[in-house]
Amino acid sequence: DAGVTQSPTHLIKTRGQQVTLRCSPKSGHDTVSWYQQALGQGPQFIFQYYEEEERQRGNFPDRFSGHQFPNYSSELNVNALLLGDSALYLCASTPAGKRSEQYFGPGTRLTVT
Amino acid sequence: GQSLEQPSEVTAVEGAIVQINCTYQTSGFYGLSWYQQHDGGAPTFLSYNALDGLEETGRFSSFLSRSDSYGYLLLQELQMKDSASYFCAVRGPLTGRRALTFGSGTRLQVQP
């Protein structure tokens, strides 16, 4: 059983550009959450998708948007990249009917220059 | 809002016991989770407490006191591989029932 997968693993972008990150949840998981983790900090909640809709959103600007597909996979889009967007972006999936556990993917390391 | 406090660093020797404390403030509370993260790796789920008391999973135990807004993670028989960052996290109204607010993490260094 494959775990949560994310692509790409590393990405370098220039300030002002746009980026799309991808996530495939574990089999049997229907909810995907995205987090941003700066170096030396805990993950910060960006938003969460369930049934192809954004259900909850953290304190992030509208430059951050997402999508969930019918197969439960998800994308995170960031527009007008800033240097401060450089971070590890983590995707986590939650089993259907079990809210207490989240399973994280390996993350995408985004560097904005 | 939601906020969590935990020590930034803890050092212990192999074979010892270490306790990592976490205090939280939240306007609503569904449960306290603990995650382990090795350098360059993804956070890994360790434990979850929704009710007061102690939960034990092998060498790791987690405790919650909802009246004190406090919990801790207890690691016994420390091994070198336990060197990692440990995060407490709460589920609450700001993130909904299925997402988490994390603390800043406690870096545990296990020495020989």
Coordinates of N, CA, C and O in Angstrom, one line a residue, chain B residues 7-85:
Chain B
P7 N 9.0 23.1 24.8 CA 10.4 23.5 24.9 C 11.1 23.3 23.5 O 10.7 22.5 22.7
S8 N 12.1 24.2 23.2 CA 12.7 24.2 21.9 C 13.7 23.0 21.8 O 13.8 22.4 20.7
E9 N 14.4 22.7 22.9 CA 15.4 21.6 22.8 C 15.4 20.8 24.1 O 15.2 21.3 25.2
V10 N 15.6 19.5 24.0 CA 15.8 18.6 25.1 C 17.0 17.7 24.8 O 17.1 17.2 23.6
T11 N 17.8 17.4 25.7 CA 19.0 16.5 25.6 C 18.9 15.4 26.6 O 18.6 15.7 27.8
A12 N 19.1 14.2 26.2 CA 19.1 13.0 27.1 C 20.0 12.0 26.6 O 20.5 12.0 25.5
V13 N 20.3 11.0 27.5 CA 21.3 10.0 27.1 C 20.5 8.7 26.8 O 19.4 8.5 27.1
E14 N 21.2 7.9 26.0 CA 20.6 6.6 25.6 C 20.2 5.8 26.8 O 20.9 5.7 27.8
G15 N 19.0 5.2 26.7 CA 18.5 4.4 27.7 C 17.7 5.1 28.8 O 16.9 4.5 29.6
A16 N 17.7 6.4 28.7 CA 17.0 7.2 29.7 C 15.6 7.4 29.3 O 15.1 6.9 28.3
I17 N 14.8 8.2 30.2 CA 13.4 8.5 29.9 C 13.4 10.1 29.8 O 14.0 10.8 30.5
V18 N 12.6 10.5 28.8 CA 12.5 12.0 28.6 C 11.0 12.3 28.5 O 10.2 11.6 27.9
Q19 N 10.6 13.5 29.0 CA 9.3 14.0 28.9 C 9.3 15.3 28.2 O 10.0 16.2 28.5
I20 N 8.4 15.4 27.2 CA 8.3 16.7 26.4 C 6.9 17.2 26.7 O 5.9 16.6 26.4
N21 N 6.9 18.4 27.2 CA 5.6 19.0 27.7 C 5.0 19.9 26.6 O 5.8 20.5 25.7
C22 N 3.7 20.1 26.6 CA 3.0 20.9 25.7 C 1.8 21.6 26.3 O 1.0 20.9 27.0
T23 N 1.8 22.9 26.3 CA 0.6 23.6 26.8 C -0.1 24.3 25.6 O 0.6 24.7 24.7
Y24 N -1.4 24.3 25.6 CA -2.1 24.8 24.5 C -3.2 25.8 24.9 O -3.7 25.7 26.0
Q25 N -3.5 26.7 23.9 CA -4.6 27.6 24.1 C -5.5 27.5 22.9 O -4.9 27.7 21.8
T26 N -6.7 27.2 23.0 CA -7.6 27.1 21.9 C -9.0 27.4 22.3 O -9.4 27.1 23.5
S27 N -9.8 28.0 21.5 CA -11.2 28.3 21.8 C -12.1 27.1 21.8 O -13.2 27.1 22.2
G28 N -11.6 26.1 21.1 CA -12.3 24.8 21.1 C -11.3 23.7 21.0 O -10.2 23.9 20.5
F29 N -11.6 22.5 21.4 CA -10.6 21.5 21.4 C -11.2 20.1 21.1 O -12.2 19.8 21.7
Y30 N -10.5 19.4 20.2 CA -11.0 18.1 19.8 C -10.0 17.0 20.2 O -10.4 15.9 20.4
G31 N -8.7 17.4 20.3 CA -7.7 16.4 20.7 C -6.3 16.9 20.5 O -6.1 17.9 19.8
L32 N -5.4 16.2 21.1 CA -3.9 16.6 21.1 C -3.2 15.4 20.4 O -3.3 14.3 20.9
S33 N -2.4 15.8 19.4 CA -1.6 14.7 18.7 C -0.1 15.0 18.9 O 0.3 16.1 19.2
W34 N 0.7 14.0 18.7 CA 2.1 14.1 18.7 C 2.7 13.5 17.4 O 2.2 12.4 17.0
Y35 N 3.7 14.2 16.9 CA 4.3 13.8 15.6 C 5.8 13.8 15.8 O 6.3 14.7 16.5
Q36 N 6.5 12.9 15.1 CA 7.9 12.9 15.1 C 8.4 13.2 13.7 O 7.8 12.8 12.7
Q37 N 9.5 14.0 13.7 CA 10.0 14.4 12.3 C 11.5 14.3 12.4 O 12.2 15.1 13.1
H38 N 12.1 13.4 11.6 CA 13.6 13.4 11.5 C 14.0 14.5 10.4 O 13.2 14.8 9.6
D39 N 15.2 14.9 10.6 CA 15.7 15.9 9.6 C 15.5 15.5 8.2 O 15.9 14.4 7.8
G40 N 14.9 16.3 7.4 CA 14.7 16.0 6.0 C 13.5 15.1 5.7 O 13.3 14.7 4.6
G41 N 12.8 14.7 6.8 CA 11.7 13.7 6.6 C 10.4 14.3 6.8 O 10.3 15.5 7.1
A42 N 9.4 13.5 6.7 CA 8.0 14.0 6.9 C 7.6 13.7 8.3 O 8.1 12.8 9.0
P43 N 6.7 14.5 8.9 CA 6.1 14.2 10.2 C 5.4 12.8 10.2 O 4.7 12.5 9.3
T44 N 5.7 12.1 11.3 CA 5.1 10.8 11.4 C 4.2 10.8 12.7 O 4.7 11.2 13.8
F45 N 3.0 10.3 12.5 CA 2.1 10.2 13.6 C 2.5 9.3 14.7 O 3.0 8.2 14.5
L46 N 2.5 9.8 16.0 CA 2.9 9.0 17.1 C 1.7 8.6 18.0 O 1.5 7.4 18.4
S47 N 0.9 9.6 18.4 CA -0.2 9.3 19.3 C -1.2 10.4 19.3 O -1.0 11.5 18.7
Y48 N -2.4 10.1 19.8 CA -3.5 11.0 19.9 C -4.3 10.8 21.2 O -4.6 9.7 21.6
N49 N -4.6 12.0 21.8 CA -5.4 11.9 23.1 C -6.6 12.8 22.9 O -6.4 14.0 22.6
A50 N -7.8 12.3 23.0 CA -9.0 13.1 23.0 C -9.5 13.3 24.4 O -10.2 14.3 24.7
L51 N -9.2 12.3 25.2 CA -9.7 12.3 26.6 C -8.6 12.4 27.6 O -7.4 12.0 27.2
D52 N -8.9 12.8 28.8 CA -7.8 12.8 29.9 C -7.2 11.5 30.1 O -7.9 10.5 30.1
G53 N -5.9 11.5 30.4 CA -5.3 10.2 30.8 C -4.1 9.9 29.9 O -3.6 10.7 29.1
L54 N -3.6 8.7 30.1 CA -2.4 8.2 29.5 C -2.7 7.2 28.4 O -3.5 6.3 28.6
E55 N -2.0 7.4 27.3 CA -2.1 6.4 26.2 C -0.7 5.9 26.0 O 0.2 6.6 25.9
E56 N -0.6 4.6 25.9 CA 0.7 4.0 25.8 C 0.8 3.2 24.5 O -0.1 2.4 24.2
T57 N 1.9 3.4 23.8 CA 2.2 2.7 22.5 C 3.7 2.3 22.5 O 4.5 3.1 22.1
G58 N 4.0 1.1 23.0 CA 5.3 0.7 23.0 C 6.2 1.6 24.0 O 5.8 1.8 25.1
R59 N 7.3 2.1 23.5 CA 8.2 2.9 24.3 C 7.6 4.3 24.5 O 8.1 5.1 25.3
F60 N 6.6 4.7 23.7 CA 6.1 6.1 23.8 C 4.7 6.1 24.5 O 3.9 5.2 24.3
S61 N 4.5 7.1 25.3 CA 3.3 7.3 26.0 C 2.9 8.8 25.9 O 3.8 9.6 25.8
S62 N 1.6 9.1 25.9 CA 1.2 10.5 25.8 C 0.1 10.7 26.8 O -0.8 9.8 27.0
F63 N 0.1 11.8 27.4 CA -0.8 12.2 28.5 C -1.5 13.5 28.2 O -1.0 14.4 27.5
L64 N -2.8 13.6 28.6 CA -3.6 14.8 28.4 C -4.3 15.1 29.6 O -4.9 14.2 30.3
S65 N -4.3 16.4 30.0 CA -5.2 17.0 31.0 C -5.9 18.1 30.3 O -5.4 19.2 30.1
R66 N -7.2 17.9 30.0 CA -7.9 19.0 29.3 C -8.2 20.2 30.2 O -8.2 21.3 29.8
S67 N -8.4 19.9 31.5 CA -8.7 21.0 32.5 C -7.5 21.9 32.6 O -7.6 23.1 32.9
D68 N -6.3 21.4 32.4 CA -5.0 22.2 32.5 C -4.5 22.6 31.1 O -3.5 23.3 31.1
S69 N -5.2 22.2 30.1 CA -4.7 22.5 28.7 C -3.3 22.1 28.6 O -2.4 22.9 28.1
Y70 N -3.0 20.9 28.9 CA -1.6 20.4 29.0 C -1.5 19.0 28.6 O -2.4 18.2 28.9
G71 N -0.4 18.7 28.0 CA -0.1 17.3 27.6 C 1.3 17.0 27.6 O 2.2 18.0 27.6
Y72 N 1.7 15.8 27.6 CA 3.2 15.5 27.4 C 3.3 14.2 26.7 O 2.5 13.3 26.6
L73 N 4.5 14.1 26.1 CA 5.0 12.9 25.4 C 6.1 12.3 26.2 O 7.0 13.0 26.6
L74 N 6.0 11.0 26.6 CA 7.0 10.4 27.4 C 7.7 9.3 26.5 O 7.0 8.5 25.9
L75 N 9.0 9.4 26.4 CA 9.8 8.5 25.6 C 10.7 7.7 26.6 O 11.5 8.3 27.3
Q76 N 10.5 6.4 26.6 CA 11.3 5.5 27.5 C 12.4 4.7 26.7 O 12.3 4.6 25.5
E77 N 13.4 4.3 27.4 CA 14.5 3.5 26.9 C 15.0 4.1 25.6 O 15.0 3.5 24.5
L78 N 15.4 5.4 25.7 CA 15.8 6.2 24.6 C 16.8 5.5 23.7 O 17.8 4.9 24.2
Q79 N 16.7 5.6 22.4 CA 17.6 5.1 21.5 C 18.1 6.2 20.6 O 17.5 7.3 20.5
M80 N 19.3 6.0 20.0 CA 19.9 7.1 19.2 C 18.9 7.5 18.1 O 18.9 8.7 17.7
K81 N 18.2 6.5 17.5 CA 17.3 6.8 16.4 C 16.1 7.7 16.9 O 15.4 8.2 16.0
D82 N 15.9 7.9 18.2 CA 14.9 8.8 18.7 C 15.2 10.3 18.5 O 14.4 11.2 18.7
S83 N 16.5 10.6 18.2 CA 16.9 12.0 17.9 C 16.1 12.5 16.7 O 16.2 12.0 15.6
A84 N 15.3 13.5 17.0 CA 14.4 14.0 16.0 C 13.7 15.2 16.6 O 13.9 15.6 17.8
S85 N 12.8 15.9 15.8 CA 12.0 16.9 16.4 C 10.6 16.3 16.7 O 10.1 15.5 15.9

